[in-house]
Amino acid sequence: SLVENGGRREVIMRHSWIPALALWLAWAVPAHAQLIKNISVQAGTPEDKALNEISAATDPAKKLELMEQFLADYGKGNMAILAYQQLIGYFVAQKDFDKVAEYANKLLEVDPDNFTASVNLVRVAHEKNDSAKLIEAAERLGGIVARFKAQPPPEGADPTAWANKQAAALEEARPDISYVETLMFNAAYNTAEPVAKAGLLERFAAAFPDSSYTATALNVAAFSYQQAQDFTKMEEAAKKALARDP
């Protein structure tokens, strides 16, 4: 949707095209704690007019043509991010997950910490039952969230207000983060070979240390190492579990 804001339009596109998962993101504004972000587009500009035309198009083939033209005409910086996000949303609606992955990876090339792209790569891997790629994409998301949490307040910003903004941003993203946590935990837990299972569960705990699944993951990792008679790693995992949940 396009929201007027002092002569600018903030492109805020959420769950309408990407069911129960990816949110539409944009470029981080340093003065604000943003994980779910917005791109501002100046009202009346060629970019704004092109976005309105895309929004008004009802024929899927025409909408795709306009999106591809938008990418060709304006696909630099923030507008490249927006263009790729539109294309991701289009192909999710079409259930063309190869194209979703293609554009998600292109989005990560221009914005390596893009939350939308990472969540969608998890979704694609889940749809394709590709546990290895799912875990890789979920770990990427965990890194994005960790780096966001570690961001210090900008110079001159009130630390308490900054912390509150970060907390609000994380709460907004919580449904998607929780979904990815669940998928990664299940993929690890359902691994048959004990050592591989334990290793994946430890990777989960490292990627999502604050998850409600983390203590369980570490306990199951310890038990899996015990099954494999790797008692050194069993003890290490058990110590991590106790530290997490005494």
Coordinates of N, CA and C in Angstrom, one line a residue:
S1 N 0.8 -1.2 0.0 CA 0.0 0.0 0.0 C 0.9 1.2 0.0
L2 N 0.3 2.4 -0.5 CA 1.1 3.6 -0.5 C 0.4 4.6 0.5
V3 N 1.3 5.1 1.4 CA 0.8 6.0 2.5 C 1.4 7.3 2.3
E4 N 0.6 8.4 2.2 CA 1.0 9.7 2.1 C 1.7 10.2 3.4
N5 N 2.9 10.8 3.2 CA 3.6 11.3 4.4 C 4.4 12.5 4.0
G6 N 3.7 13.7 4.1 CA 4.4 15.0 3.8 C 5.0 15.0 2.4
G7 N 4.1 14.7 1.5 CA 4.6 14.8 0.1 C 5.3 13.5 -0.4
R8 N 5.5 12.6 0.5 CA 6.2 11.4 0.1 C 5.3 10.2 0.3
R9 N 5.6 9.1 -0.3 CA 4.7 7.9 -0.2 C 5.6 6.8 0.4
E10 N 5.2 6.3 1.5 CA 5.9 5.2 2.1 C 5.3 3.9 1.6
V11 N 6.1 3.1 1.0 CA 5.7 1.9 0.5 C 5.7 0.8 1.6
I12 N 4.6 0.5 2.1 CA 4.5 -0.5 3.2 C 3.7 -1.7 2.7
M13 N 4.4 -2.7 2.4 CA 3.7 -3.9 1.8 C 4.0 -5.1 2.7
R14 N 2.9 -5.6 3.3 CA 3.1 -6.7 4.3 C 2.1 -7.8 3.9
H15 N 2.2 -8.8 4.4 CA 1.4 -10.1 4.3 C 0.4 -10.2 3.2
S16 N 0.1 -9.1 2.4 CA -0.9 -9.3 1.4 C -0.5 -10.2 0.3
W17 N 0.8 -10.3 -0.1 CA 1.2 -11.2 -1.1 C 2.0 -12.3 -0.6
I18 N 2.6 -12.2 0.6 CA 3.5 -13.3 1.1 C 2.8 -13.9 2.3
P19 N 2.1 -14.9 2.1 CA 1.2 -15.5 3.2 C 2.0 -15.9 4.4
A20 N 1.6 -15.3 5.6 CA 2.1 -15.8 6.9 C 3.6 -15.8 7.1
L21 N 4.3 -15.1 6.2 CA 5.7 -15.1 6.3 C 6.3 -13.8 6.1
A22 N 6.9 -13.6 4.9 CA 7.8 -12.4 4.7 C 7.0 -11.1 4.7
L23 N 7.6 -10.2 5.4 CA 7.2 -8.8 5.4 C 8.0 -8.0 4.4
W24 N 7.3 -7.0 3.9 CA 8.1 -6.1 2.9 C 9.0 -5.2 3.7
L25 N 10.2 -5.2 3.3 CA 11.2 -4.4 3.9 C 11.8 -3.3 3.0
A26 N 12.6 -2.5 3.6 CA 13.3 -1.5 2.7 C 14.6 -1.1 3.3
W27 N 15.0 0.1 3.1 CA 16.3 0.6 3.5 C 16.3 1.1 4.9
A28 N 17.3 0.7 5.7 CA 17.3 1.1 7.1 C 17.6 2.6 7.1
V29 N 16.8 3.3 8.0 CA 17.0 4.7 8.3 C 17.8 4.8 9.6
P30 N 19.0 5.3 9.6 CA 19.8 5.2 10.8 C 19.2 5.8 12.1
A31 N 18.3 6.8 12.0 CA 17.7 7.4 13.2 C 16.7 6.5 13.8
H32 N 16.3 5.4 13.1 CA 15.2 4.6 13.6 C 15.6 3.2 13.8
A33 N 15.2 2.5 14.8 CA 15.5 1.1 14.9 C 14.5 0.3 14.0
Q34 N 15.0 -0.2 12.9 CA 14.1 -0.8 11.9 C 14.6 -2.2 11.6
L35 N 13.8 -3.2 11.8 CA 14.0 -4.5 11.2 C 13.0 -4.7 10.1
I36 N 11.7 -4.4 10.4 CA 10.7 -4.3 9.4 C 10.7 -2.8 8.9
K37 N 11.1 -2.6 7.7 CA 11.5 -1.3 7.2 C 10.5 -0.8 6.2
N38 N 10.5 0.5 5.9 CA 9.7 1.1 4.9 C 10.6 1.9 3.9
I39 N 10.2 1.9 2.6 CA 10.9 2.8 1.6 C 10.0 3.9 1.3
S40 N 10.5 5.1 1.4 CA 9.8 6.3 1.0 C 10.0 6.7 -0.4
V41 N 8.9 6.9 -1.1 CA 9.0 7.3 -2.5 C 8.3 8.7 -2.7
Q42 N 9.0 9.6 -3.3 CA 8.5 11.0 -3.4 C 7.2 10.9 -4.3
A43 N 6.1 11.5 -3.8 CA 4.9 11.5 -4.5 C 5.1 12.4 -5.8
G44 N 4.5 11.9 -6.9 CA 4.6 12.6 -8.2 C 5.8 12.3 -9.0
T45 N 6.7 11.5 -8.5 CA 7.9 11.2 -9.2 C 7.6 10.1 -10.2
P46 N 8.5 9.9 -11.2 CA 8.3 8.7 -12.1 C 8.2 7.4 -11.4
E47 N 9.0 7.2 -10.3 CA 8.9 6.0 -9.6 C 7.5 5.8 -8.9
D48 N 7.0 6.9 -8.4 CA 5.7 6.9 -7.7 C 4.6 6.5 -8.8
K49 N 4.7 7.1 -9.9 CA 3.7 6.9 -11.0 C 3.8 5.4 -11.4
A50 N 5.0 4.9 -11.6 CA 5.2 3.5 -12.0 C 4.6 2.5 -10.9
L51 N 4.8 2.9 -9.7 CA 4.3 2.0 -8.6 C 2.7 2.0 -8.6
N52 N 2.2 3.2 -8.8 CA 0.7 3.3 -8.9 C 0.2 2.5 -10.1
E53 N 0.9 2.5 -11.2 CA 0.5 1.7 -12.3 C 0.5 0.2 -12.0
I54 N 1.6 -0.2 -11.3 CA 1.7 -1.6 -10.9 C 0.5 -2.0 -10.0
S55 N 0.3 -1.1 -9.0 CA -0.8 -1.4 -8.1 C -2.2 -1.5 -8.7
A56 N -2.4 -0.7 -9.8 CA -3.7 -0.6 -10.5 C -3.9 -1.8 -11.4
A57 N -2.8 -2.4 -11.8 CA -2.9 -3.5 -12.8 C -3.6 -4.7 -12.2
T58 N -4.6 -5.2 -12.9 CA -5.3 -6.4 -12.4 C -4.9 -7.7 -13.1
D59 N -4.4 -7.6 -14.3 CA -4.0 -8.7 -15.1 C -2.6 -9.2 -14.6
P60 N -2.5 -10.4 -14.1 CA -1.2 -10.8 -13.6 C 0.0 -10.7 -14.5
A61 N -0.2 -11.0 -15.8 CA 0.9 -10.9 -16.8 C 1.3 -9.4 -17.0
K62 N 0.3 -8.5 -17.0 CA 0.6 -7.1 -17.1 C 1.3 -6.6 -15.9
K63 N 0.9 -7.1 -14.7 CA 1.5 -6.6 -13.5 C 3.0 -7.1 -13.5
L64 N 3.2 -8.3 -13.9 CA 4.6 -8.7 -14.0 C 5.4 -7.9 -14.9
E65 N 4.9 -7.6 -16.1 CA 5.5 -6.8 -17.1 C 5.9 -5.5 -16.5
L66 N 5.0 -4.8 -15.8 CA 5.3 -3.5 -15.2 C 6.3 -3.6 -14.1
M67 N 6.3 -4.7 -13.3 CA 7.3 -4.9 -12.3 C 8.7 -5.0 -12.9
E68 N 8.8 -5.8 -14.0 CA 10.1 -6.0 -14.6 C 10.6 -4.7 -15.3
Q69 N 9.6 -3.9 -15.8 CA 10.0 -2.6 -16.3 C 10.5 -1.6 -15.2
F70 N 9.8 -1.7 -14.1 CA 10.2 -0.9 -13.0 C 11.7 -1.2 -12.6
L71 N 12.0 -2.5 -12.5 CA 13.3 -2.9 -12.2 C 14.3 -2.4 -13.2
A72 N 14.0 -2.5 -14.5 CA 14.9 -2.1 -15.6 C 15.1 -0.6 -15.5
D73 N 14.0 0.2 -15.2 CA 14.1 1.7 -15.3 C 14.7 2.3 -14.0
Y74 N 14.4 1.7 -12.8 CA 14.7 2.3 -11.6 C 15.5 1.4 -10.6
G75 N 16.0 0.3 -11.1 CA 16.6 -0.7 -10.2 C 17.9 -0.4 -9.7
K76 N 18.1 0.6 -8.9 CA 19.3 1.0 -8.2 C 19.0 1.4 -6.8
G77 N 19.9 1.1 -5.9 CA 19.7 1.5 -4.5 C 18.4 1.0 -3.9
N78 N 17.7 1.9 -3.2 CA 16.4 1.6 -2.6 C 15.4 1.0 -3.5
M79 N 15.4 1.6 -4.8 CA 14.4 1.1 -5.7 C 14.7 -0.3 -6.2
A80 N 15.9 -0.7 -6.2 CA 16.2 -2.1 -6.5 C 15.7 -3.0 -5.5
I81 N 15.8 -2.6 -4.2 CA 15.3 -3.4 -3.1 C 13.8 -3.6 -3.3
L82 N 13.1 -2.4 -3.5 CA 11.7 -2.4 -3.7 C 11.2 -3.3 -4.9
A83 N 12.0 -3.2 -6.0 CA 11.6 -3.9 -7.2 C 11.7 -5.4 -6.9
Y84 N 12.8 -5.9 -6.3 CA 13.0 -7.3 -6.0 C 11.9 -7.8 -5.1
Q85 N 11.5 -7.0 -4.1 CA 10.5 -7.4 -3.1 C 9.2 -7.5 -3.8
Q86 N 8.9 -6.6 -4.7 CA 7.6 -6.8 -5.5 C 7.6 -8.1 -6.3
L87 N 8.7 -8.4 -6.9 CA 8.8 -9.6 -7.7 C 8.7 -10.9 -6.9
I88 N 9.4 -10.8 -5.7 CA 9.2 -11.9 -4.8 C 7.8 -12.2 -4.4
G89 N 7.1 -11.1 -4.1 CA 5.7 -11.2 -3.7 C 4.8 -11.8 -4.9
Y90 N 5.1 -11.3 -6.1 CA 4.4 -11.8 -7.2 C 4.5 -13.3 -7.4
F91 N 5.8 -13.8 -7.3 CA 6.0 -15.2 -7.6 C 5.6 -16.1 -6.4
V92 N 5.6 -15.5 -5.2 CA 5.0 -16.3 -4.1 C 3.5 -16.5 -4.4
A93 N 2.8 -15.5 -4.8 CA 1.4 -15.6 -5.2 C 1.2 -16.6 -6.3
Q94 N 2.1 -16.7 -7.2 CA 2.1 -17.7 -8.3 C 2.6 -19.1 -7.9
K95 N 3.1 -19.2 -6.7 CA 3.7 -20.4 -6.2 C 4.8 -20.9 -7.1
D96 N 5.5 -20.0 -7.7 CA 6.7 -20.3 -8.5 C 8.0 -20.1 -7.6
F97 N 8.3 -21.1 -6.8 CA 9.3 -21.0 -5.8 C 10.7 -20.9 -6.3
D98 N 10.9 -21.4 -7.5 CA 12.3 -21.2 -8.1 C 12.5 -19.7 -8.4
K99 N 11.5 -19.0 -8.8 CA 11.6 -17.6 -9.1 C 11.7 -16.8 -7.8
V100 N 11.0 -17.2 -6.8 CA 11.1 -16.6 -5.5 C 12.5 -16.7 -5.0
A101 N 13.1 -17.8 -5.1 CA 14.5 -18.0 -4.6 C 15.4 -17.2 -5.5
E102 N 15.2 -17.1 -6.8 CA 16.1 -16.3 -7.7 C 16.1 -14.9 -7.2
Y103 N 14.9 -14.3 -7.0 CA 14.8 -12.9 -6.7 C 15.2 -12.6 -5.2
A104 N 15.0 -13.6 -4.4 CA 15.5 -13.4 -3.0 C 17.0 -13.3 -2.9
N105 N 17.6 -14.2 -3.7 CA 19.1 -14.2 -3.8 C 19.6 -12.9 -4.4
K106 N 18.9 -12.4 -5.4 CA 19.3 -11.1 -6.0 C 19.1 -9.9 -5.0
L107 N 18.1 -10.0 -4.2 CA 17.9 -9.0 -3.2 C 19.0 -9.0 -2.2
L108 N 19.4 -10.2 -1.8 CA 20.5 -10.3 -0.8 C 21.8 -9.8 -1.4
E109 N 22.0 -9.8 -2.7 CA 23.2 -9.3 -3.3 C 23.3 -7.7 -3.1
V110 N 22.1 -7.1 -3.1 CA 22.1 -5.6 -2.9 C 21.9 -5.2 -1.5
D111 N 21.3 -6.1 -0.7 CA 21.0 -5.8 0.7 C 21.2 -7.1 1.5
P112 N 22.5 -7.4 1.9 CA 22.8 -8.7 2.5 C 22.0 -9.0 3.8
D113 N 21.6 -8.0 4.5 CA 20.8 -8.3 5.8 C 19.3 -8.1 5.6
N114 N 18.9 -8.4 4.4 CA 17.4 -8.2 4.1 C 16.6 -9.3 4.7
F115 N 15.7 -8.9 5.6 CA 14.9 -9.9 6.3 C 13.9 -10.6 5.4
T116 N 13.3 -9.8 4.5 CA 12.3 -10.4 3.5 C 12.9 -11.5 2.8
A117 N 14.1 -11.3 2.2 CA 14.7 -12.3 1.3 C 15.1 -13.5 2.1
S118 N 15.6 -13.4 3.3 CA 16.0 -14.5 4.1 C 14.8 -15.4 4.5
V119 N 13.7 -14.7 5.0 CA 12.5 -15.4 5.3 C 11.9 -16.2 4.1
N120 N 11.9 -15.6 3.0 CA 11.4 -16.2 1.8 C 12.3 -17.4 1.4
L121 N 13.6 -17.3 1.5 CA 14.4 -18.5 1.2 C 14.1 -19.7 2.2
V122 N 13.8 -19.4 3.4 CA 13.4 -20.4 4.3 C 12.1 -21.1 3.8
R123 N 11.2 -20.2 3.4 CA 9.9 -20.7 3.0 C 10.0 -21.6 1.7
V124 N 10.9 -21.1 0.8 CA 11.1 -21.9 -0.4 C 11.7 -23.3 -0.1
A125 N 12.7 -23.3 0.8 CA 13.3 -24.6 1.2 C 12.3 -25.5 1.8
H126 N 11.4 -24.9 2.7 CA 10.3 -25.7 3.3 C 9.4 -26.3 2.3
E127 N 9.0 -25.5 1.3 CA 8.1 -26.0 0.3 C 8.7 -27.1 -0.6
K128 N 10.0 -27.0 -0.7 CA 10.7 -28.0 -1.5 C 11.3 -29.2 -0.7
N129 N 11.0 -29.2 0.6 CA 11.5 -30.2 1.6 C 13.0 -30.3 1.5
D130 N 13.7 -29.2 1.4 CA 15.2 -29.1 1.3 C 15.7 -28.7 2.7
S131 N 15.9 -29.6 3.6 CA 16.3 -29.3 5.0 C 17.7 -28.5 5.0
A132 N 18.6 -28.9 4.2 CA 19.9 -28.3 4.2 C 19.8 -26.8 3.9
K133 N 19.1 -26.5 2.8 CA 18.9 -25.1 2.4 C 18.0 -24.3 3.5
L134 N 17.1 -25.0 4.0 CA 16.2 -24.4 5.0 C 17.1 -23.9 6.2
I135 N 18.0 -24.8 6.7 CA 18.8 -24.5 7.9 C 19.8 -23.4 7.5
E136 N 20.3 -23.4 6.3 CA 21.2 -22.4 5.9 C 20.6 -21.0 5.9
A137 N 19.3 -21.0 5.3 CA 18.6 -19.7 5.3 C 18.2 -19.3 6.7
A138 N 17.8 -20.2 7.5 CA 17.3 -19.9 8.9 C 18.5 -19.3 9.7
E139 N 19.7 -19.9 9.5 CA 20.9 -19.4 10.2 C 21.2 -17.9 9.7
R140 N 21.0 -17.7 8.4 CA 21.2 -16.3 7.9 C 20.2 -15.3 8.7
L141 N 19.0 -15.8 8.8 CA 18.0 -14.9 9.5 C 18.4 -14.7 10.9
G142 N 18.9 -15.7 11.6 CA 19.3 -15.6 13.0 C 20.4 -14.5 13.1
G143 N 21.3 -14.6 12.1 CA 22.4 -13.6 12.1 C 21.9 -12.2 11.9
I144 N 20.9 -12.0 11.0 CA 20.3 -10.7 10.8 C 19.7 -10.1 12.0
V145 N 19.0 -11.0 12.7 CA 18.3 -10.6 14.0 C 19.4 -10.2 15.0
A146 N 20.4 -11.1 15.1 CA 21.4 -10.8 16.1 C 22.1 -9.5 15.9
R147 N 22.4 -9.2 14.6 CA 23.1 -7.9 14.3 C 22.2 -6.7 14.6
F148 N 20.9 -6.9 14.3 CA 20.0 -5.9 14.6 C 19.9 -5.6 16.1
K149 N 19.9 -6.6 16.9 CA 19.8 -6.5 18.4 C 21.1 -5.8 18.9
A150 N 22.2 -6.0 18.2 CA 23.5 -5.4 18.6 C 23.7 -4.0 18.2
Q151 N 22.9 -3.5 17.4 CA 23.0 -2.1 16.9 C 23.0 -1.1 18.1
P152 N 24.1 -0.3 18.2 CA 24.1 0.7 19.3 C 23.2 1.9 18.9
P153 N 22.8 2.7 19.9 CA 22.0 3.9 19.5 C 22.8 4.8 18.6
P154 N 22.2 5.5 17.7 CA 22.9 6.5 16.9 C 23.4 7.6 17.8
E155 N 24.4 8.3 17.3 CA 25.0 9.4 18.1 C 23.9 10.4 18.5
G156 N 23.8 10.7 19.7 CA 22.8 11.7 20.2 C 21.4 11.2 20.5
A157 N 21.2 9.9 20.2 CA 19.9 9.3 20.5 C 19.8 8.8 22.0
D158 N 18.7 8.9 22.5 CA 18.4 8.4 23.9 C 18.5 6.9 24.0
P159 N 19.4 6.3 24.8 CA 19.5 4.9 24.8 C 18.2 4.1 25.1
T160 N 17.5 4.7 26.1 CA 16.2 4.0 26.5 C 15.2 4.0 25.3
A161 N 15.1 5.2 24.7 CA 14.2 5.3 23.5 C 14.6 4.4 22.4
W162 N 15.9 4.3 22.2 CA 16.4 3.4 21.1 C 16.1 1.9 21.5
A163 N 16.3 1.5 22.7 CA 16.0 0.2 23.1 C 14.5 -0.2 22.9
N164 N 13.7 0.8 23.2 CA 12.3 0.6 23.1 C 11.9 0.4 21.6
K165 N 12.6 1.2 20.7 CA 12.3 1.1 19.3 C 12.8 -0.3 18.8
Q166 N 13.9 -0.7 19.3 CA 14.4 -2.0 18.9 C 13.4 -3.1 19.3
A167 N 12.9 -3.0 20.5 CA 12.0 -4.0 21.1 C 10.7 -4.0 20.3
A168 N 10.2 -2.8 19.9 CA 9.0 -2.7 19.1 C 9.2 -3.3 17.7
A169 N 10.4 -3.1 17.1 CA 10.7 -3.7 15.8 C 10.7 -5.2 15.9
L170 N 11.4 -5.7 16.9 CA 11.4 -7.2 17.0 C 10.1 -7.8 17.3
E171 N 9.2 -7.1 18.0 CA 7.9 -7.6 18.3 C 7.1 -7.6 17.0
E172 N 7.3 -6.6 16.1 CA 6.6 -6.6 14.8 C 7.0 -7.8 13.9
A173 N 8.3 -8.1 14.1 CA 8.9 -9.2 13.2 C 8.7 -10.6 13.9
R174 N 8.2 -10.6 15.1 CA 8.1 -11.9 15.9 C 7.4 -13.0 15.2
P175 N 6.2 -12.8 14.5 CA 5.6 -13.9 13.9 C 6.5 -14.6 12.8
D176 N 7.2 -13.9 12.1 CA 8.1 -14.5 11.1 C 9.3 -15.1 11.7
I177 N 9.9 -14.5 12.7 CA 11.0 -15.1 13.4 C 10.6 -16.4 14.0
S178 N 9.4 -16.4 14.7 CA 9.0 -17.7 15.3 C 8.7 -18.8 14.3
Y179 N 8.2 -18.4 13.2 CA 7.9 -19.4 12.1 C 9.2 -20.0 11.7
V180 N 10.2 -19.2 11.4 CA 11.5 -19.7 11.0 C 12.2 -20.6 12.1
E181 N 12.1 -20.1 13.3 CA 12.6 -20.9 14.4 C 12.0 -22.3 14.4
T182 N 10.7 -22.4 14.3 CA 10.0 -23.6 14.3 C 10.4 -24.6 13.2
L183 N 10.5 -24.0 12.0 CA 11.0 -24.8 10.8 C 12.4 -25.3 11.0
M184 N 13.3 -24.5 11.5 CA 14.7 -24.9 11.7 C 14.8 -26.0 12.8
F185 N 14.1 -25.7 13.9 CA 14.1 -26.7 15.0 C 13.6 -28.1 14.5
N186 N 12.5 -28.1 13.8 CA 11.9 -29.3 13.3 C 12.8 -30.0 12.4
A187 N 13.4 -29.3 11.5 CA 14.3 -29.9 10.5 C 15.5 -30.6 11.2
A188 N 16.0 -29.9 12.3 CA 17.1 -30.5 13.0 C 16.7 -31.7 13.9
Y189 N 15.5 -31.5 14.5 CA 15.0 -32.6 15.4 C 14.7 -33.9 14.6
N190 N 14.2 -33.7 13.4 CA 13.8 -34.9 12.6 C 14.9 -35.5 11.9
T191 N 16.1 -35.1 12.0 CA 17.3 -35.7 11.4 C 17.6 -37.0 12.1
A192 N 17.7 -38.1 11.4 CA 17.8 -39.4 11.9 C 19.2 -39.7 12.6
E193 N 20.2 -39.4 11.9 CA 21.6 -39.8 12.4 C 21.9 -39.0 13.7
P194 N 22.3 -39.6 14.8 CA 22.4 -38.9 16.1 C 23.4 -37.7 16.0
V195 N 24.6 -38.0 15.5 CA 25.6 -36.9 15.5 C 25.2 -35.7 14.6
A196 N 24.7 -36.0 13.5 CA 24.2 -35.0 12.6 C 23.1 -34.2 13.2
K197 N 22.2 -35.0 13.9 CA 21.0 -34.3 14.6 C 21.5 -33.4 15.7
A198 N 22.5 -33.9 16.5 CA 23.0 -33.0 17.6 C 23.7 -31.8 17.0
G199 N 24.5 -31.9 16.0 CA 25.1 -30.8 15.4 C 24.2 -29.7 14.9
L200 N 23.1 -30.2 14.2 CA 22.1 -29.2 13.7 C 21.4 -28.5 14.9
L201 N 21.1 -29.3 15.9 CA 20.4 -28.7 17.1 C 21.3 -27.6 17.7
E202 N 22.6 -27.9 17.8 CA 23.5 -26.9 18.3 C 23.6 -25.7 17.4
R203 N 23.5 -25.9 16.1 CA 23.5 -24.7 15.2 C 22.2 -23.9 15.4
F204 N 21.1 -24.6 15.7 CA 19.9 -23.9 16.0 C 20.1 -23.0 17.2
A205 N 20.6 -23.6 18.3 CA 20.8 -22.9 19.5 C 21.7 -21.7 19.3
A206 N 22.7 -21.8 18.5 CA 23.6 -20.7 18.2 C 22.9 -19.6 17.4
A207 N 22.1 -20.0 16.4 CA 21.4 -19.0 15.6 C 20.3 -18.3 16.3
F208 N 19.6 -19.0 17.2 CA 18.4 -18.4 17.9 C 18.6 -18.7 19.4
P209 N 19.5 -18.0 20.1 CA 19.8 -18.3 21.5 C 18.7 -17.9 22.4
D210 N 17.8 -17.0 22.0 CA 16.7 -16.6 22.8 C 15.4 -17.3 22.5
S211 N 15.4 -18.3 21.7 CA 14.2 -19.0 21.3 C 13.7 -19.9 22.5
S212 N 12.4 -20.1 22.5 CA 11.8 -21.0 23.5 C 12.2 -22.4 23.2
Y213 N 12.7 -22.7 22.0 CA 13.1 -24.1 21.7 C 14.6 -24.3 22.1
T214 N 15.3 -23.3 22.5 CA 16.8 -23.5 22.6 C 17.2 -24.5 23.7
A215 N 16.6 -24.4 24.8 CA 16.9 -25.3 25.9 C 16.6 -26.8 25.5
T216 N 15.5 -27.0 24.9 CA 15.1 -28.3 24.4 C 16.1 -28.8 23.3
A217 N 16.5 -27.9 22.4 CA 17.5 -28.3 21.4 C 18.8 -28.7 22.0
L218 N 19.3 -28.0 23.0 CA 20.5 -28.4 23.6 C 20.4 -29.7 24.4
N219 N 19.3 -29.9 25.1 CA 19.1 -31.2 25.8 C 19.0 -32.4 24.9
V220 N 18.3 -32.2 23.8 CA 18.2 -33.3 22.8 C 19.6 -33.5 22.1
A221 N 20.3 -32.4 21.9 CA 21.7 -32.6 21.4 C 22.6 -33.4 22.3
A222 N 22.5 -33.1 23.6 CA 23.3 -33.9 24.6 C 22.9 -35.4 24.5
F223 N 21.6 -35.7 24.5 CA 21.1 -37.1 24.4 C 21.6 -37.7 23.1
S224 N 21.5 -37.0 22.0 CA 21.9 -37.6 20.7 C 23.4 -37.9 20.7
Y225 N 24.2 -37.0 21.3 CA 25.7 -37.4 21.5 C 25.9 -38.6 22.4
Q226 N 25.0 -38.7 23.4 CA 25.1 -39.9 24.3 C 24.8 -41.1 23.4
Q227 N 23.8 -41.1 22.6 CA 23.4 -42.2 21.7 C 24.6 -42.6 20.9
A228 N 25.3 -41.6 20.4 CA 26.5 -41.8 19.5 C 27.7 -42.2 20.3
Q229 N 27.6 -42.2 21.6 CA 28.7 -42.5 22.5 C 29.9 -41.5 22.4
D230 N 29.5 -40.2 22.1 CA 30.5 -39.1 22.0 C 30.3 -38.4 23.3
F231 N 30.9 -38.8 24.4 CA 30.6 -38.3 25.7 C 31.2 -36.9 26.0
T232 N 32.3 -36.6 25.3 CA 32.8 -35.3 25.4 C 31.9 -34.2 24.9
K233 N 31.3 -34.4 23.7 CA 30.4 -33.5 23.2 C 29.0 -33.6 23.9
M234 N 28.7 -34.7 24.4 CA 27.5 -34.8 25.3 C 27.6 -33.9 26.5
E235 N 28.8 -33.9 27.1 CA 29.0 -33.1 28.3 C 29.0 -31.6 27.9
E236 N 29.6 -31.3 26.8 CA 29.6 -29.9 26.4 C 28.2 -29.4 26.1
A237 N 27.4 -30.2 25.4 CA 26.0 -29.8 25.1 C 25.2 -29.7 26.4
A238 N 25.4 -30.6 27.3 CA 24.6 -30.6 28.6 C 25.0 -29.4 29.4
K239 N 26.2 -29.0 29.4 CA 26.6 -27.7 30.1 C 26.0 -26.5 29.5
K240 N 25.9 -26.5 28.2 CA 25.2 -25.4 27.5 C 23.7 -25.3 27.9
A241 N 23.1 -26.5 27.9 CA 21.7 -26.6 28.3 C 21.5 -26.1 29.7
L242 N 22.3 -26.5 30.6 CA 22.2 -26.1 32.0 C 22.4 -24.6 32.2
A243 N 23.4 -24.0 31.4 CA 23.6 -22.6 31.4 C 22.4 -21.8 30.9
R244 N 21.7 -22.4 29.9 CA 20.6 -21.8 29.3 C 19.3 -21.9 30.2
D245 N 19.2 -23.0 30.9 CA 18.0 -23.3 31.7 C 18.4 -24.1 33.0
P246 N 19.0 -23.4 34.0 CA 19.5 -24.1 35.2 C 18.5 -24.9 35.9

